[in-house]
Tab-separated table of C-alpha atoms in Angstrom:
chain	number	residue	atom	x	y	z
Y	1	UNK	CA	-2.229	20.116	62.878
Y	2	UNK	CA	0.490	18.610	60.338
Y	3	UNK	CA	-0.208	18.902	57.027
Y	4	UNK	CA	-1.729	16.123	54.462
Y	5	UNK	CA	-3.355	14.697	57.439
Y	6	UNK	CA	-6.795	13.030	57.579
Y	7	UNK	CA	-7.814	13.626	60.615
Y	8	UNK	CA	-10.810	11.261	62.016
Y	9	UNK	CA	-12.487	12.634	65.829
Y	10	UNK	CA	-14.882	10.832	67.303
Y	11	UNK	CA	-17.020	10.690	70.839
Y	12	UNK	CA	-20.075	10.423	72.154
Y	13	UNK	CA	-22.010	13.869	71.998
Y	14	UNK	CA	-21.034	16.946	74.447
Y	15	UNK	CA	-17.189	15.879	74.386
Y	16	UNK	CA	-16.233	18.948	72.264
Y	17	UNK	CA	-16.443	17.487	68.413
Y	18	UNK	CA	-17.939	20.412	67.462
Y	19	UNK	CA	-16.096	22.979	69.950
Y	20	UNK	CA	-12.548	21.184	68.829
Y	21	UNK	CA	-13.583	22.139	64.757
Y	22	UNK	CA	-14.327	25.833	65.656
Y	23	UNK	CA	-11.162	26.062	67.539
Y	24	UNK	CA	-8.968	24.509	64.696
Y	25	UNK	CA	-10.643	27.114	62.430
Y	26	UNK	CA	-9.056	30.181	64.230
Y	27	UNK	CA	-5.916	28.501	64.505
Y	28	UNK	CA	-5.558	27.895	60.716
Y	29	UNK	CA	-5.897	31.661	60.453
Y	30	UNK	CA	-3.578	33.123	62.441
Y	31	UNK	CA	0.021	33.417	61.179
Y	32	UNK	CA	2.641	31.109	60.943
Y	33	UNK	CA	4.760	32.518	63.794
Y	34	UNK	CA	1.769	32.309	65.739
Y	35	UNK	CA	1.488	28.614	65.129
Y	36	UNK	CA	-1.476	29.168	62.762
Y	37	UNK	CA	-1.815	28.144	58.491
Y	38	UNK	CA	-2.553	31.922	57.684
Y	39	UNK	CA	-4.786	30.645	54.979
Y	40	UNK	CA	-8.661	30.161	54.658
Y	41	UNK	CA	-10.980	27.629	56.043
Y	42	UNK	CA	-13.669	25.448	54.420
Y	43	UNK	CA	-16.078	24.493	56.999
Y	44	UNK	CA	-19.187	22.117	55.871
Y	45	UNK	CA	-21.781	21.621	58.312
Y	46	UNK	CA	-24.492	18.749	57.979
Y	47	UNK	CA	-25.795	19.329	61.598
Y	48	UNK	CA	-26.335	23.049	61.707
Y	49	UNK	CA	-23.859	23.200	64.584
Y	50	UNK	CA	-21.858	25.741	64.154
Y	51	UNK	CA	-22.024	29.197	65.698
Y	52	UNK	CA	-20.456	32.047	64.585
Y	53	UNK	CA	-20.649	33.768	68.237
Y	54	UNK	CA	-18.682	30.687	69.187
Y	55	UNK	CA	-15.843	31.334	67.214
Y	56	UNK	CA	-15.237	34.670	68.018
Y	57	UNK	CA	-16.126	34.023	71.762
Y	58	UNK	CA	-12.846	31.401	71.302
Y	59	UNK	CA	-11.103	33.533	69.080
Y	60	UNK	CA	-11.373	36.501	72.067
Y	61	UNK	CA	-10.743	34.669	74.927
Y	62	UNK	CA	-7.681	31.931	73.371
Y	63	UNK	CA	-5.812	34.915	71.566
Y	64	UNK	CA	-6.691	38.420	73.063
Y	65	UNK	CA	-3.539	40.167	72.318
Y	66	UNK	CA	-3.991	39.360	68.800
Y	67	UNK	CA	-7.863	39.839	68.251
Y	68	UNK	CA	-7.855	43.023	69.706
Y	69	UNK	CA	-10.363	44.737	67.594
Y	70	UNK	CA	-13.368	44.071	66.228
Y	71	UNK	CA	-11.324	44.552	62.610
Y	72	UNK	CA	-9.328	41.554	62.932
Y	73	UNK	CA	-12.374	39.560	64.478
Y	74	UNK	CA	-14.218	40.808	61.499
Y	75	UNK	CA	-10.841	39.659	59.260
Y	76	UNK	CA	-10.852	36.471	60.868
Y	77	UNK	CA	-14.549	35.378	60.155
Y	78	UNK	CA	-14.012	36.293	56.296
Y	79	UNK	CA	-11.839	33.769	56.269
Y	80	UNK	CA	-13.803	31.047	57.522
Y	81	UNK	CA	-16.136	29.758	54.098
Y	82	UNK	CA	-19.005	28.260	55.578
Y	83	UNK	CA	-21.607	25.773	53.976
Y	84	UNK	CA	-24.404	24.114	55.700
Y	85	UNK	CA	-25.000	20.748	53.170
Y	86	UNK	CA	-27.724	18.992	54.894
Y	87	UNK	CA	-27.659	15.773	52.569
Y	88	UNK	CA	-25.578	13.394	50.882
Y	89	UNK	CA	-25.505	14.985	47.280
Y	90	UNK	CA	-24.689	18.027	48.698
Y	91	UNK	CA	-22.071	16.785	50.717
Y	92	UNK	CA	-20.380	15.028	47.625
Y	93	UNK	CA	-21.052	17.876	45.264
Y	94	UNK	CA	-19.687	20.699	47.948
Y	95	UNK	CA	-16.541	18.164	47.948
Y	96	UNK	CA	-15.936	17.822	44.694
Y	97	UNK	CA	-15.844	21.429	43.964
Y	98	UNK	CA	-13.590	22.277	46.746
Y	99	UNK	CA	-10.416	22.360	44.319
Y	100	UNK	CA	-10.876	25.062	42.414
Y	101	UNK	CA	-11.894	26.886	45.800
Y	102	UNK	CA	-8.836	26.043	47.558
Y	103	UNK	CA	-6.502	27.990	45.287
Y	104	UNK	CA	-8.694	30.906	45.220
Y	105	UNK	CA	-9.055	31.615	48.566
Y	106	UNK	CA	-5.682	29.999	49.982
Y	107	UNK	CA	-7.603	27.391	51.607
Y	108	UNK	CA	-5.450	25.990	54.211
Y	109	UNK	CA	-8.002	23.677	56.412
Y	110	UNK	CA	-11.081	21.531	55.066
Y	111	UNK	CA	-13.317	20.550	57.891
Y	112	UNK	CA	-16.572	18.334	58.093
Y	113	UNK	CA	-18.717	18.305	60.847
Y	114	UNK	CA	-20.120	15.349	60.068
Y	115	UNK	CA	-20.530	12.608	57.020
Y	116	UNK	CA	-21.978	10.433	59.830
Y	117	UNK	CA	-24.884	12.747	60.340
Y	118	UNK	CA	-26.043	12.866	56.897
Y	119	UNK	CA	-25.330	9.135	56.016
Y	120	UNK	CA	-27.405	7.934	59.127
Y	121	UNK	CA	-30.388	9.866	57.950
Y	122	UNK	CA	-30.656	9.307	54.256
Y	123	UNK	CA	-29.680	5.201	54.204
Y	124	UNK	CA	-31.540	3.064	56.129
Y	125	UNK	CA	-29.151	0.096	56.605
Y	126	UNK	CA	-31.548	-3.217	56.090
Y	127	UNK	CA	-32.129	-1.973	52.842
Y	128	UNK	CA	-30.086	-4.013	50.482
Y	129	UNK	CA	-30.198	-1.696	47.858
Y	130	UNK	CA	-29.215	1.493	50.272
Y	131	UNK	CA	-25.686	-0.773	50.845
Y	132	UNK	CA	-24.586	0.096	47.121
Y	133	UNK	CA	-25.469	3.497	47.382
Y	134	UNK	CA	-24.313	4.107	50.676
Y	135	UNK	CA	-20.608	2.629	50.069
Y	136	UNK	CA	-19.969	4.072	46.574
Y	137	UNK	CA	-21.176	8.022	48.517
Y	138	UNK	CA	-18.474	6.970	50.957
Y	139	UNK	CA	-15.990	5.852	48.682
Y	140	UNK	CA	-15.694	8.708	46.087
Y	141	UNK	CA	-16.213	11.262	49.348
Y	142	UNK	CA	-12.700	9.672	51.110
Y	143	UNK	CA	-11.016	9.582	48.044
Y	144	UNK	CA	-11.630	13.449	46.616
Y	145	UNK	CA	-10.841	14.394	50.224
Y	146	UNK	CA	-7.724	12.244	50.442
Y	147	UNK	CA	-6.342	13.993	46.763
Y	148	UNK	CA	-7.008	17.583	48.189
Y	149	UNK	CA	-5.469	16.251	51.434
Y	150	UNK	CA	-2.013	15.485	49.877
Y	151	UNK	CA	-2.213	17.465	46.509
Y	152	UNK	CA	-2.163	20.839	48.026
Y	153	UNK	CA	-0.993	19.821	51.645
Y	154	UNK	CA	-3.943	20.579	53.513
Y	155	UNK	CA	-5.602	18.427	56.343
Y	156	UNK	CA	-8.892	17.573	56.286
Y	157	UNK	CA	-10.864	17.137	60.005
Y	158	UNK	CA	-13.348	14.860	60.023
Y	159	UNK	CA	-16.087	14.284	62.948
Y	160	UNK	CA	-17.557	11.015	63.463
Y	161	UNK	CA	-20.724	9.609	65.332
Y	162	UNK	CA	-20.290	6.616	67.702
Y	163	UNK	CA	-22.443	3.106	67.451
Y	164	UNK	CA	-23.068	0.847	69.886
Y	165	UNK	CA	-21.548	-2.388	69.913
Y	166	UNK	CA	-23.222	-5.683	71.743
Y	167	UNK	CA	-21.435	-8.823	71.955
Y	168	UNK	CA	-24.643	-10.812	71.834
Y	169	UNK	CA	-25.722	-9.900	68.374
Y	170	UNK	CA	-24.603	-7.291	65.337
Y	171	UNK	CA	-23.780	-3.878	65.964
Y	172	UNK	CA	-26.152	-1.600	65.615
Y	173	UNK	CA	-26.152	-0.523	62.299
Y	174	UNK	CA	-23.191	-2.821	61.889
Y	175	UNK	CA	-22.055	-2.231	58.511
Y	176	UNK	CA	-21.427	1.623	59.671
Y	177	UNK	CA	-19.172	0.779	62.043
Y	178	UNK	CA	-15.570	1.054	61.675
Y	179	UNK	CA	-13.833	-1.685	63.504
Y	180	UNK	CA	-10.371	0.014	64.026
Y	181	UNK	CA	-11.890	2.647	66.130
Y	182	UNK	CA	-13.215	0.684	68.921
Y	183	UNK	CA	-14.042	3.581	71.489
Y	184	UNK	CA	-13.789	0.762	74.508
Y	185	UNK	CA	-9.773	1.773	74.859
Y	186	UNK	CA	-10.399	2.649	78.487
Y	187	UNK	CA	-11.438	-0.822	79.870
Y	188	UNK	CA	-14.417	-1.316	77.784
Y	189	UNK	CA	-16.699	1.130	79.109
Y	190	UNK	CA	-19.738	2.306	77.345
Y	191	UNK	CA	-21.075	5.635	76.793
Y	192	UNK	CA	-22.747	5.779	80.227
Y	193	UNK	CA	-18.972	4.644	81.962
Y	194	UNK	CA	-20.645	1.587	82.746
Y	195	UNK	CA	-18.779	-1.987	82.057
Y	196	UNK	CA	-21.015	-3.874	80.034
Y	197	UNK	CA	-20.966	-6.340	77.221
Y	198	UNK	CA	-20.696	-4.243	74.409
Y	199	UNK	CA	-18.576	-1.308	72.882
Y	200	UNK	CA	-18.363	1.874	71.427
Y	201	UNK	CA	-17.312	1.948	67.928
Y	202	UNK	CA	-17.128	4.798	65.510
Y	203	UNK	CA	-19.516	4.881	62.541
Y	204	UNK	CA	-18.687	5.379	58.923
Y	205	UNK	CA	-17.443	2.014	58.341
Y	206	UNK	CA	-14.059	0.560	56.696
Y	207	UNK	CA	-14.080	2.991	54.138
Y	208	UNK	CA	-13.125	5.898	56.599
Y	209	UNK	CA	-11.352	3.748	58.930
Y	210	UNK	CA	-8.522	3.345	56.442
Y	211	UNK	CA	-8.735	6.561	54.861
Y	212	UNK	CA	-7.945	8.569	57.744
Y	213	UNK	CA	-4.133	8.305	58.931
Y	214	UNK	CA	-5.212	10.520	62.591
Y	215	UNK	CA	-7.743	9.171	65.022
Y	216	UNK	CA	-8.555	11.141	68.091
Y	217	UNK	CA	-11.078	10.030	70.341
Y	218	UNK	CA	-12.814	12.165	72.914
Y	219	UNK	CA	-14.616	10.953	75.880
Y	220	UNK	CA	-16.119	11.798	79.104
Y	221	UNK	CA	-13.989	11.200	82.637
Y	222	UNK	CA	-14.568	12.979	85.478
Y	223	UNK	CA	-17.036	16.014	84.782
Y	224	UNK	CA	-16.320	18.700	83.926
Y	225	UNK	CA	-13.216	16.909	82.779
Y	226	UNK	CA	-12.736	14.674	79.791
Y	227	UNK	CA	-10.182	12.570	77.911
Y	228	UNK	CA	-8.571	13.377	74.136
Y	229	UNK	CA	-7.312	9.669	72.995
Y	230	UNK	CA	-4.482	9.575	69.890
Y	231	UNK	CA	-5.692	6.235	69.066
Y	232	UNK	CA	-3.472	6.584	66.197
Y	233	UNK	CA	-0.851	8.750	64.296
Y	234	UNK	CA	2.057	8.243	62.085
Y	235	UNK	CA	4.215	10.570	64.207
Y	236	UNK	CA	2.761	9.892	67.545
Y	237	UNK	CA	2.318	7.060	69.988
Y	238	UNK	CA	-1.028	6.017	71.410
Y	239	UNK	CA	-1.568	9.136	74.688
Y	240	UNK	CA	-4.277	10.554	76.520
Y	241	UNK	CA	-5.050	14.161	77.547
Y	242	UNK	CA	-7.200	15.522	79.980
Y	243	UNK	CA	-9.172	18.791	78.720
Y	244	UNK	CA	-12.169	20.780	79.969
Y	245	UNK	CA	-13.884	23.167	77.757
Y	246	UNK	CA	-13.622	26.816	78.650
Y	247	UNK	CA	-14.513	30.242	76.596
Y	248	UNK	CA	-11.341	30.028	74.974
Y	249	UNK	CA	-12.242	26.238	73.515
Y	250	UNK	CA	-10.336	23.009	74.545
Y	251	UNK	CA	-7.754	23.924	77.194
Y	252	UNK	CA	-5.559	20.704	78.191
Y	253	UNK	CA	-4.816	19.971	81.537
C-alpha cells in the first residue's frame, strides 16, 4: 500500500471487503524489511465486522515464521486501535480527532469499514432536508481524511457499499451513487452475474468518488474464486486479479 493514498474498495457483500481490511492491518505492522509500515493501525468499524480471532487466524497462517508466539500475536493486536462508531457523529468526531492520535501511537494505516453503512441508515434520501446534511457529513469526512492522508503520509482504506443501477429510471438511492465507479466493468453484469439493464455502482456519491485517488473493485467469478479490479491508480493501469480467500486472508492466484 503506497503511502498518501486514498484508497476506495468496493463489491457486493462476501467478496472479502472486510477480510482485505484485516489483512492490510497485519501488514502495516510488520517491519519494513518485511514489506510492512511497522507503525500502528486505526481501525473504525460502523458494521461491527471485525473479529479479532480473524486477525490473528491471518496473522498465523500468512506469516508463521514471524508470529511464532503468542507474544508477538499479543504485540501485534496492541497495535491495532480499534473503534466501533455506529453513527454519523461518531464517525466525524472519531475522524477529526485522529491527528493528535496518529503521532502518539505512530499511526501508520487509517482504515474505515464503512461510511456507506452508517450514511445509508441515518439519511433517508427523499428527504430534502437529509441532502444538506448528508453532503456537508461527507464533505468535511473526505477532506480531514484527505489532510491526514498526505500530511503525515499515511493511506487511508476506505470500504464502500454497492447500489443498483436501472436504466429505466434513477438509481436507487441515486444521489449516493458515485458515477466513476460503475461496478459493470466486466460486460455489465449485475450482482447476480446476470446481463441485465442496469449496473452496479458504488455508493457514497461524487464527494468520495473524487476524493479517493485508488479504486479497487472486488467481485464474484467463478466460486470459490473472485476478481480484484484496479479500476484506477496513479501508478497503475486498469488489471484484474483472481483471489480466493483462505486462513491466511486474500491469496492471489
Amino acid at each position: 500500500v503506497a503511502i498518501s493514498f486514498f484508497f476506495q474498495i468496493t463489491s457486493p457483500p462476501g467478496c472479502g471487503k472486510t477480510q482485505f481490511c484485516i489483512m492490510m492491518s497485519v501488514l502495516a505492522t510488520l517491519p519494513v524489511s518485511m514489506g510492512g509500515l511497522d507503525g500502528a493501525v486505526i481501525y473504525i468499524d460502523t458494521e461491527s465486522a471485525f473479529s479479532a480471532e480473524r486477525l490473528i487466524e491471518i496473522a498465523a497462517n500468512r506469516f508463521p515464521t514471524y508470529f511464532d508466539s503468542d507474544e508477538k500475536l499479543f504485540c501485534m493486536t496492541r497495535s491495532i486501535h480499534l473503534y466501533r462508531e455506529l453513527t454519523c457523529c461518531s464517525v466525524l468526531k472519531r475522524i477529526m480527532s485522529l491527528e493528535e492520535e496518529i503521532i502518539s501511537k505512530k499511526v501508520k494505516l487509517i482504515i474505515i469499514d464503512s461510511v456507506a453503512s452508517v450514511v445509508r441508515k441515518e439519511f433517508d434520501t427523499k428527504l430534502q432536508g437529509n441532502l444538506a446534511e448528508r453532503s456537508n457529513f461527507l464533505t468535511r469526512g473526505a477532506s480531514v481524511l484527505k489532510y491526514l492522508s498526505e500530511e503525515f503520509s499515511i493511506p487511508v482504506i476506505l470500504t464502500n457499499q454497492i447500489t443498483t443501477s436501472l436504466s429505466s429510471g434513477p438509481s436507487i438511492q441515486a444521489d449516493l451513487v458515485s458515477p466513476a465507479d460503475d461496478l459493470s466493468l466486466s460486460e455489465g453484469s449485475s450482482v447476480s452475474g446476470k446481463r441485465d439493464s442496469g449496473g452496479v455502482t458504488a455508493a457514497l456519491g461524487n464527494t468520495w468518488s473524487h476524493s479517493v485517488n485508488t479504486r479497487l473493485i472486488l467481485q464474484y467469478h467463478d466460486l470459490p474464486t473472485r476478481q480484484l479490479l484496479v479500476a484506477k491508480s496513479p501508478v497503475a493501469p486498469f488489471s484484474a486479479f483472481f483471489y480466493t480467500i483462505e486462513k491466511s486472508g486474500l491469496v492471489l492466484q
